[in-house]
Coordinates of N, CA and C and ligand atoms in Angstrom, one line a residue:
X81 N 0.8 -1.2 0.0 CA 0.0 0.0 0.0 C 0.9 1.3 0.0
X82 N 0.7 2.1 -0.7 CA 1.4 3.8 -1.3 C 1.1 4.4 0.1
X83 N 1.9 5.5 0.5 CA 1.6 6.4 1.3 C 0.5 6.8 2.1
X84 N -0.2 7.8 0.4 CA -1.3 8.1 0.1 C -2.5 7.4 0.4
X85 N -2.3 6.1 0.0 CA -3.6 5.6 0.3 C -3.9 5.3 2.0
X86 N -2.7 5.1 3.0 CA -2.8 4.9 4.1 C -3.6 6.1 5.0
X87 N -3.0 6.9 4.4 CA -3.3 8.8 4.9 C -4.5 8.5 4.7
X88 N -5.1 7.9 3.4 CA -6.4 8.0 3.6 C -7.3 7.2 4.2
X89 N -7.0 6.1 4.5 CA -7.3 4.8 5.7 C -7.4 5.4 6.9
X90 N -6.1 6.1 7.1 CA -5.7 7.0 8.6 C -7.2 7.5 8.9
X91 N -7.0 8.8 7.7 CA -8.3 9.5 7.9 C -10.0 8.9 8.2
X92 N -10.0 8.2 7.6 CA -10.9 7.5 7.3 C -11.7 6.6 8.8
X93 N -10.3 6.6 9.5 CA -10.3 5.9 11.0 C -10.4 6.8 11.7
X94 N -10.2 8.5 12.2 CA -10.0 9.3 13.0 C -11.1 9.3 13.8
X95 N -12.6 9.5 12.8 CA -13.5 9.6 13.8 C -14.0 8.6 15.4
X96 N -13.2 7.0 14.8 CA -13.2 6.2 15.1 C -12.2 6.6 16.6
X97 N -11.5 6.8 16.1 CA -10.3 7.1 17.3 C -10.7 8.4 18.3
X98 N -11.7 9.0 17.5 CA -11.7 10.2 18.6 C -12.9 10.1 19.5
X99 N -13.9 9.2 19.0 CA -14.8 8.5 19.9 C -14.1 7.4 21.3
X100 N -12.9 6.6 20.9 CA -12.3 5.8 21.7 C -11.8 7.1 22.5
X101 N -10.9 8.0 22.5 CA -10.2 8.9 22.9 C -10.9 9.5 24.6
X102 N -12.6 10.0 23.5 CA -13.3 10.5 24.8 C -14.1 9.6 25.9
X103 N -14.4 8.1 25.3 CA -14.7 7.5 26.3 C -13.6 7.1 26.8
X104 N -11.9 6.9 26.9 CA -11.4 6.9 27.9 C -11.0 7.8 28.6
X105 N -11.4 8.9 28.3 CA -10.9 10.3 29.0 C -12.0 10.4 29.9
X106 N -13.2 10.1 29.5 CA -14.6 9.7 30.3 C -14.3 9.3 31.2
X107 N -14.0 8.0 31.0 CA -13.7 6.8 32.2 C -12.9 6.6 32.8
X108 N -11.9 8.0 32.9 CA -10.8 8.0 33.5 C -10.6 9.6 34.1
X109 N -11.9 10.5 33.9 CA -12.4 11.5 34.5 C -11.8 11.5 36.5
X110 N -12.7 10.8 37.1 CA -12.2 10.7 38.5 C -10.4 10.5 39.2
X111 N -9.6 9.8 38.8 CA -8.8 9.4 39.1 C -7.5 10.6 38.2
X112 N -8.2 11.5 37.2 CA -7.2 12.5 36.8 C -6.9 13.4 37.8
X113 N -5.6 13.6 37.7 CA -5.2 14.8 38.8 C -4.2 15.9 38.2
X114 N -4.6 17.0 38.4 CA -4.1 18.0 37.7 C -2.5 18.3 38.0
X115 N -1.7 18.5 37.1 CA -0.4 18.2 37.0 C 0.1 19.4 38.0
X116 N -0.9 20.2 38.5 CA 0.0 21.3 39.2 C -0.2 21.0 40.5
X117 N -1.0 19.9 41.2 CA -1.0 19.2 41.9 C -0.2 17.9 42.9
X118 N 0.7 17.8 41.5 CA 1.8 16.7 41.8 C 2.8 17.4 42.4
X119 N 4.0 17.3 43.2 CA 4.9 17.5 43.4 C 6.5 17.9 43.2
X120 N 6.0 17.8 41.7 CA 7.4 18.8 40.6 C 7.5 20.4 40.5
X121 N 8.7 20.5 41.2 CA 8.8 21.8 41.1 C 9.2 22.6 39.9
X122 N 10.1 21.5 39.3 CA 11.0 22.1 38.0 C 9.8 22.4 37.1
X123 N 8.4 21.5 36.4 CA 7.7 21.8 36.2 C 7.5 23.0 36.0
X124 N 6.6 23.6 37.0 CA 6.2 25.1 37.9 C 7.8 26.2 37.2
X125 N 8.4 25.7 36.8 CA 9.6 26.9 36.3 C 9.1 26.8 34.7
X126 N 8.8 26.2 34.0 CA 9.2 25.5 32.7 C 7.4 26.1 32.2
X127 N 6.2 25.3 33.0 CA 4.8 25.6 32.1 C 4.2 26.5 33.1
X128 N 3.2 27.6 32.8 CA 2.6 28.3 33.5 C 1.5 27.5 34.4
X129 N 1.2 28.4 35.4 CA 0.2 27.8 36.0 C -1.2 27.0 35.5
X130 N -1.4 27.8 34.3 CA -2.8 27.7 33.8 C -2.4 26.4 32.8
X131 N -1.7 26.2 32.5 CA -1.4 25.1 31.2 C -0.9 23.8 33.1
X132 N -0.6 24.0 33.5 CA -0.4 22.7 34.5 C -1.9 22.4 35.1
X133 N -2.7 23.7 35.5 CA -4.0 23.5 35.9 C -4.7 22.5 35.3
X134 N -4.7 22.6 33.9 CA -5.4 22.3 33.0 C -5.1 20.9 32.7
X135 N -4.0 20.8 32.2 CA -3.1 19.1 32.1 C -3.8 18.3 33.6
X136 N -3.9 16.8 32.9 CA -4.0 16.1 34.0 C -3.4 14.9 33.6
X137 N -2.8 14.1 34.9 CA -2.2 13.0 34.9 C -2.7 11.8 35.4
X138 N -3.0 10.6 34.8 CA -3.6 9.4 35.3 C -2.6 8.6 35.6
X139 N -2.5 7.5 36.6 CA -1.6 6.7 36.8 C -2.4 5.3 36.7
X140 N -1.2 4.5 35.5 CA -2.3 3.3 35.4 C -0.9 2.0 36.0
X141 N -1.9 1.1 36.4 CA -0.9 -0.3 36.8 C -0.2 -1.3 35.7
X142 N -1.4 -1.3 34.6 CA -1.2 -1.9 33.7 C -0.3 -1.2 32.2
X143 N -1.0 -1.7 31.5 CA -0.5 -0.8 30.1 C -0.7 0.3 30.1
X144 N 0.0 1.3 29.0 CA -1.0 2.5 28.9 C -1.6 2.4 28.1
X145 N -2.9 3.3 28.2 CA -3.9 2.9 27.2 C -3.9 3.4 25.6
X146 N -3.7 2.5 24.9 CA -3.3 2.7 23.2 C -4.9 2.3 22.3
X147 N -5.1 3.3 21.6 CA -6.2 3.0 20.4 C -6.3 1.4 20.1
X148 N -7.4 0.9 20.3 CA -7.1 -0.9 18.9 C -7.0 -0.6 17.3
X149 N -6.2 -0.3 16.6 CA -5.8 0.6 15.4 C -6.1 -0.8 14.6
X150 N -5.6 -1.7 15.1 CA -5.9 -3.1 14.0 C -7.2 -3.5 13.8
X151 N -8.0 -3.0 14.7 CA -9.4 -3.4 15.2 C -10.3 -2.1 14.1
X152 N -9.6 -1.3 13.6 CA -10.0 -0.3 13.4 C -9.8 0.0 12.0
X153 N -9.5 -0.7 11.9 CA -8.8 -1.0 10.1 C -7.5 -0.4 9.7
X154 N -6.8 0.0 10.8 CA -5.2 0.1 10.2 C -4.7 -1.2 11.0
X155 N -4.2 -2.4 10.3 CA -3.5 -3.1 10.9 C -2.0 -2.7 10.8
X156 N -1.5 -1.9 10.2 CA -0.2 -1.4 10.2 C 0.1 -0.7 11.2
X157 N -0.2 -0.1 12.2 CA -0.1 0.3 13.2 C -0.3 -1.0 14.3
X158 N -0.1 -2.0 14.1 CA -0.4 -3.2 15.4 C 0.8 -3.0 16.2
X159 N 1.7 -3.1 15.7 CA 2.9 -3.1 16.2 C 3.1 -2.0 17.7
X160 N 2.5 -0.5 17.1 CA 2.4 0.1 18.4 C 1.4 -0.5 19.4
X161 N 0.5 -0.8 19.4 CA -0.2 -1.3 20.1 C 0.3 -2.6 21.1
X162 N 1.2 -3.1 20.6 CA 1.7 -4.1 21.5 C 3.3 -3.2 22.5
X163 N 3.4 -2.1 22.2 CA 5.2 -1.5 22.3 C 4.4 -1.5 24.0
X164 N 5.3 -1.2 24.8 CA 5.4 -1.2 26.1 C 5.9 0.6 26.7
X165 N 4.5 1.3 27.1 CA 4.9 2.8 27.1 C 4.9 3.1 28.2
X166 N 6.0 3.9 28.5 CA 5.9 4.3 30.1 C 4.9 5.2 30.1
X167 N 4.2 6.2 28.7 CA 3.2 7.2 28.8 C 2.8 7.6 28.0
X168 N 1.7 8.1 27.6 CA 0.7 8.4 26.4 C 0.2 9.9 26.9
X169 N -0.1 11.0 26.0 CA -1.0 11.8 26.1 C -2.3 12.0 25.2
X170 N -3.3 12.2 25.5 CA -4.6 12.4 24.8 C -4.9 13.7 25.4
X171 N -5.1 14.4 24.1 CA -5.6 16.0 24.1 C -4.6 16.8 26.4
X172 N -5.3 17.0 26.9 CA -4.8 17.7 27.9 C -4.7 16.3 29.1
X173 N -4.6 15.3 28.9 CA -4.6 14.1 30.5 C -3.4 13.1 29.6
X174 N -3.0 13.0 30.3 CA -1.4 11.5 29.9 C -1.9 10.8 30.9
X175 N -1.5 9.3 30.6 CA -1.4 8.0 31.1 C -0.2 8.1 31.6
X176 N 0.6 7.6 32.4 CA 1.9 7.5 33.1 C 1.6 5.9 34.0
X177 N 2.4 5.4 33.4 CA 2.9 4.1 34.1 C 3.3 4.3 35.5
X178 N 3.1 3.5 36.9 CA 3.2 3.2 37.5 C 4.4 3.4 37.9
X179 N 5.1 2.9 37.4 CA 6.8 2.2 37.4 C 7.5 3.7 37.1
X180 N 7.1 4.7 36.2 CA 7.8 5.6 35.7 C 7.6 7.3 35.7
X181 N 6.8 7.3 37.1 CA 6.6 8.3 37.7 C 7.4 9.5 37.9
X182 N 8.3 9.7 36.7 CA 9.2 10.7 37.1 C 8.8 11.9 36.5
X183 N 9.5 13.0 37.1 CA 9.3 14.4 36.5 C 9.5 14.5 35.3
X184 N 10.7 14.2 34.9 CA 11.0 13.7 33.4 C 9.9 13.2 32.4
X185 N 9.6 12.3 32.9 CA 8.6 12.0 31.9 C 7.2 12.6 31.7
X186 N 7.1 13.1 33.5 CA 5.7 14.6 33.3 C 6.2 15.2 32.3
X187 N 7.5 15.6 32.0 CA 7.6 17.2 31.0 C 7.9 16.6 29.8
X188 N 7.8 15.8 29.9 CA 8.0 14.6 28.0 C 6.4 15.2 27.5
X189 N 5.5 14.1 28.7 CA 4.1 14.1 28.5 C 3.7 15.7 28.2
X190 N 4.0 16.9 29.3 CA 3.3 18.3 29.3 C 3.9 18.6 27.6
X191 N 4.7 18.4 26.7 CA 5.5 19.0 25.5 C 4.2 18.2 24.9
X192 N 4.1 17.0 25.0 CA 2.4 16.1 24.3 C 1.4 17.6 24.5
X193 N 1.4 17.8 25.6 CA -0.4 18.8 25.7 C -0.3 20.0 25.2
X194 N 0.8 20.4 24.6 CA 1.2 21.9 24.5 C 0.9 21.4 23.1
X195 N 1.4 20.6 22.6 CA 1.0 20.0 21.0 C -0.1 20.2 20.7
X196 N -0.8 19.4 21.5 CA -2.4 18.7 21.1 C -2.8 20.1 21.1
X197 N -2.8 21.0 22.3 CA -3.4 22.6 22.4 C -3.3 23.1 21.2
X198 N -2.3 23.0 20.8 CA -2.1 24.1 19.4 C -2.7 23.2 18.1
X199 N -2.5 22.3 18.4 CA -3.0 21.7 16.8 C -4.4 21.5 16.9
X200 N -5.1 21.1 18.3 CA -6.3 20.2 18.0 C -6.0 19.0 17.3
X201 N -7.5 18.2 18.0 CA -7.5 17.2 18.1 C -7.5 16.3 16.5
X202 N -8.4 17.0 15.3 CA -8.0 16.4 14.2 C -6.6 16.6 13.7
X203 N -6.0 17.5 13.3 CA -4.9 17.7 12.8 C -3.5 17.1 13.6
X204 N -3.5 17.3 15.4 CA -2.6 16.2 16.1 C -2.7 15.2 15.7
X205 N -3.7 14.5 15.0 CA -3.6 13.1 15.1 C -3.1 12.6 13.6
X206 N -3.4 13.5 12.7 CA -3.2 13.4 11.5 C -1.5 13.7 11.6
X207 N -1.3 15.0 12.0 CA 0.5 14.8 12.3 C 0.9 13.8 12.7
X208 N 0.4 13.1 14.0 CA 1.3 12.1 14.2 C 1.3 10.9 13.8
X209 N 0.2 10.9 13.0 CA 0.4 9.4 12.5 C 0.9 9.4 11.3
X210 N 0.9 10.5 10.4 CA 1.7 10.8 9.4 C 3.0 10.9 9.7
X211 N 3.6 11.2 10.7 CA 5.0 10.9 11.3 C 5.2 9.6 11.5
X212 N 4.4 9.0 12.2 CA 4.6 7.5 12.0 C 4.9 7.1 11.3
X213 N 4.1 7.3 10.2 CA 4.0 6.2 9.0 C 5.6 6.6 7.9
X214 N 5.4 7.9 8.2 CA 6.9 8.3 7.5 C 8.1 7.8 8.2
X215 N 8.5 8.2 9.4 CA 9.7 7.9 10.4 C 9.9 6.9 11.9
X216 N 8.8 6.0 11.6 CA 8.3 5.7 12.4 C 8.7 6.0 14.0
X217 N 7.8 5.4 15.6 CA 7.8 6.1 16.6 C 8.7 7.2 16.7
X218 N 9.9 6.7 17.2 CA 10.7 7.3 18.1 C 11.0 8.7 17.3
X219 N 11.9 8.4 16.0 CA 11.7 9.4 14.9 C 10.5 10.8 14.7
X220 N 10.0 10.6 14.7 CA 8.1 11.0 14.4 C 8.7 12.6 14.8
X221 N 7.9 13.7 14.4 CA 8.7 14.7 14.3 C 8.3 15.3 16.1
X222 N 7.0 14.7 16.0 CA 6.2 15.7 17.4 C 6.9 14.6 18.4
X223 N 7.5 13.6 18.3 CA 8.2 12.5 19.4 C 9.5 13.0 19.5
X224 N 10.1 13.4 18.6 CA 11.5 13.8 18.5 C 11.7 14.9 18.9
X225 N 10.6 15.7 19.2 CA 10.8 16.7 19.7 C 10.7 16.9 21.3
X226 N 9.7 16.5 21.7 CA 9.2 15.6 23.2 C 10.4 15.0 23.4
X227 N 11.0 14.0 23.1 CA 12.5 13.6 23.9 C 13.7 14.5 23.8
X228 N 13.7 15.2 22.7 CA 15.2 16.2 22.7 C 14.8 17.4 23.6
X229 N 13.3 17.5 23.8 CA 13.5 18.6 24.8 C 13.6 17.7 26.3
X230 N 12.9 17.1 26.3 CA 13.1 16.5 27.7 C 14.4 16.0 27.8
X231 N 15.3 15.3 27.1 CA 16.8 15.5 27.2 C 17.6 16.9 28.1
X232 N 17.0 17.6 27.3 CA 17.5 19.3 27.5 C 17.0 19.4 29.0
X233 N 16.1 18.9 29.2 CA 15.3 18.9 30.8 C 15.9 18.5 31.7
X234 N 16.1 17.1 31.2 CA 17.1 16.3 32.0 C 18.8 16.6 32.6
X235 N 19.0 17.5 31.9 CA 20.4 18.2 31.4 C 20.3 19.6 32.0
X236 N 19.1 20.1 32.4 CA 19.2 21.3 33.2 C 19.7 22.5 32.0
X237 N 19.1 22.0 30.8 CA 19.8 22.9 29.6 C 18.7 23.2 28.6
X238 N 17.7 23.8 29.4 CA 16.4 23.8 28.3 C 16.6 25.9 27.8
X239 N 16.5 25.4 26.6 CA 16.4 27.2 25.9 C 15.6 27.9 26.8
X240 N 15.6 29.1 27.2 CA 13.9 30.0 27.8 C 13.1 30.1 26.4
X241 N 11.9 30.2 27.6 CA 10.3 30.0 26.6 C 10.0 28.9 25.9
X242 N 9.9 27.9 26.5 CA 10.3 26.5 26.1 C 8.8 26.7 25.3
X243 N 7.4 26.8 25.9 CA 6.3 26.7 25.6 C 6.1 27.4 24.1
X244 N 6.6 28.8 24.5 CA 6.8 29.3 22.8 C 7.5 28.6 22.0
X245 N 8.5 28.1 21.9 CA 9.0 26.8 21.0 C 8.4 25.7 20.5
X246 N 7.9 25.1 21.5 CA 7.1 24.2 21.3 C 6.2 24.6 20.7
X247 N 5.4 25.7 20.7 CA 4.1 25.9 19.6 C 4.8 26.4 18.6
X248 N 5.8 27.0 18.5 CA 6.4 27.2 16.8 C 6.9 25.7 15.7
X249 N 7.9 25.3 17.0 CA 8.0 24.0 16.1 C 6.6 23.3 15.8
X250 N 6.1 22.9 16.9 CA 4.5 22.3 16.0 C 4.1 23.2 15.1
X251 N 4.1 24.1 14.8 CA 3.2 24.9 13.5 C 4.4 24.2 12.8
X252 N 6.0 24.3 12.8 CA 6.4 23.8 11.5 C 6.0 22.7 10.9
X253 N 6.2 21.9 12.1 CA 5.9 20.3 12.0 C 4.5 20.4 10.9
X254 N 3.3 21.0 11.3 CA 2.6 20.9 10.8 C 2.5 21.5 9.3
X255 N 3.2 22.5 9.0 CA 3.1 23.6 7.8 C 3.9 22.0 6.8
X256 N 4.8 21.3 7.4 CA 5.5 20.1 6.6 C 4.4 18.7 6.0
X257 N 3.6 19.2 6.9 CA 2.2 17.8 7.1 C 1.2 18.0 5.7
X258 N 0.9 19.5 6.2 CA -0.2 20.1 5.8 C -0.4 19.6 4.0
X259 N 0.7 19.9 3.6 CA 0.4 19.9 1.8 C 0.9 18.3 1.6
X260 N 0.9 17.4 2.1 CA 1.0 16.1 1.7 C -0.6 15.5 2.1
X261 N -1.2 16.1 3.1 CA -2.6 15.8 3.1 C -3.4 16.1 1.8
X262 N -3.3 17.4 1.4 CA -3.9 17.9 0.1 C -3.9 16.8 -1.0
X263 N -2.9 16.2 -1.1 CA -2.9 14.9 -2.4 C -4.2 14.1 -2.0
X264 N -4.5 14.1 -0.8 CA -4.7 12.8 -0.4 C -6.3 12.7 -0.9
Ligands
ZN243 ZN1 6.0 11.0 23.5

């Protein structure tokens, strides 16, 4: 299968995914806790109050919770679905594993919600799975960005105005997306 035709499978599946999306954000409503609530300070230096307010963080025991994308008619995507994640974000709440409760990965995740904010929820998902399918995970432009900044996090060596970066680079990210959808 060509590119093109997948983008349009992708598409074709979104509604599907953004129904799964809100019933687990539904069903996982009580147990979110707002990230400004947790006990990271470095956080609190890095996102404003009102973007921590807003983010919330779920802690699950098990997996984190991933789309059934095979179930859904992209079986090319199975692969993620079995990968073993310390954390996922959907629109403003991340999933965080149990095991991998670190601040570090809050600010992986918080670079996820600053995304999803600026893009919304059709067009996030279209970037990233068009990143996917081009570079796959780790690669992926909006992934590779989330780790090299969290690197920088980790390293106590993040640029100022992290948050304005992050919404610049996603608009690039996206302005690179945008006209390959047009073929489609
Ligand atoms: Zn990530």
């Amino acid at each position: 299968m060509n590119s093109l035709d997948l983008i349009r499978k992708f598409r074709a599946a979104l509604p599907g995914v953004q129904v799964w999306i809100d019933t687990l954000l539904e069903e996982n409503k009580k147990q979110a806790v707002p990230v400004i609530n947790l006990a990271f300070s470095r956080l609190q230096k890095v996102f404003s109050a009102d973007l921590l307010n807003n983010a919330k963080a779920v802690v699950v025991t098990g997996k984190v919770p991933f789309p059934p994308l095979s179930r859904m008619g992209l079986p090319e995507f199975a692969q993620m679905e079995t990968m073993s994640m310390a954390g996922i974000t959907y629109k403003d709440t991340f999933f965080v594993s149990y095991l991998h409760q670190t601040e570090s990965l809050h600010f992986h995740e918080m670079v996820h919600v600053v995304q999803w904010e600026r893009l919304g929820v059709d067009d996030f998902l279209l970037a990233y799975g068009v990143g996917l399918m081009q570079f796959g995970y780790r690669d992926s432009p909006l992934e590779q960005m989330a780790y090299s900044l969290q690197e920088g996090f980790e390293r106590r060596n993040l640029p100022p105005g992290v948050v304005d970066l992050i919404r610049q680079k996603t608009d690039a990210i996206w302005a690179s997306v945008a006209p390959r959808l047009l073929k489609v």
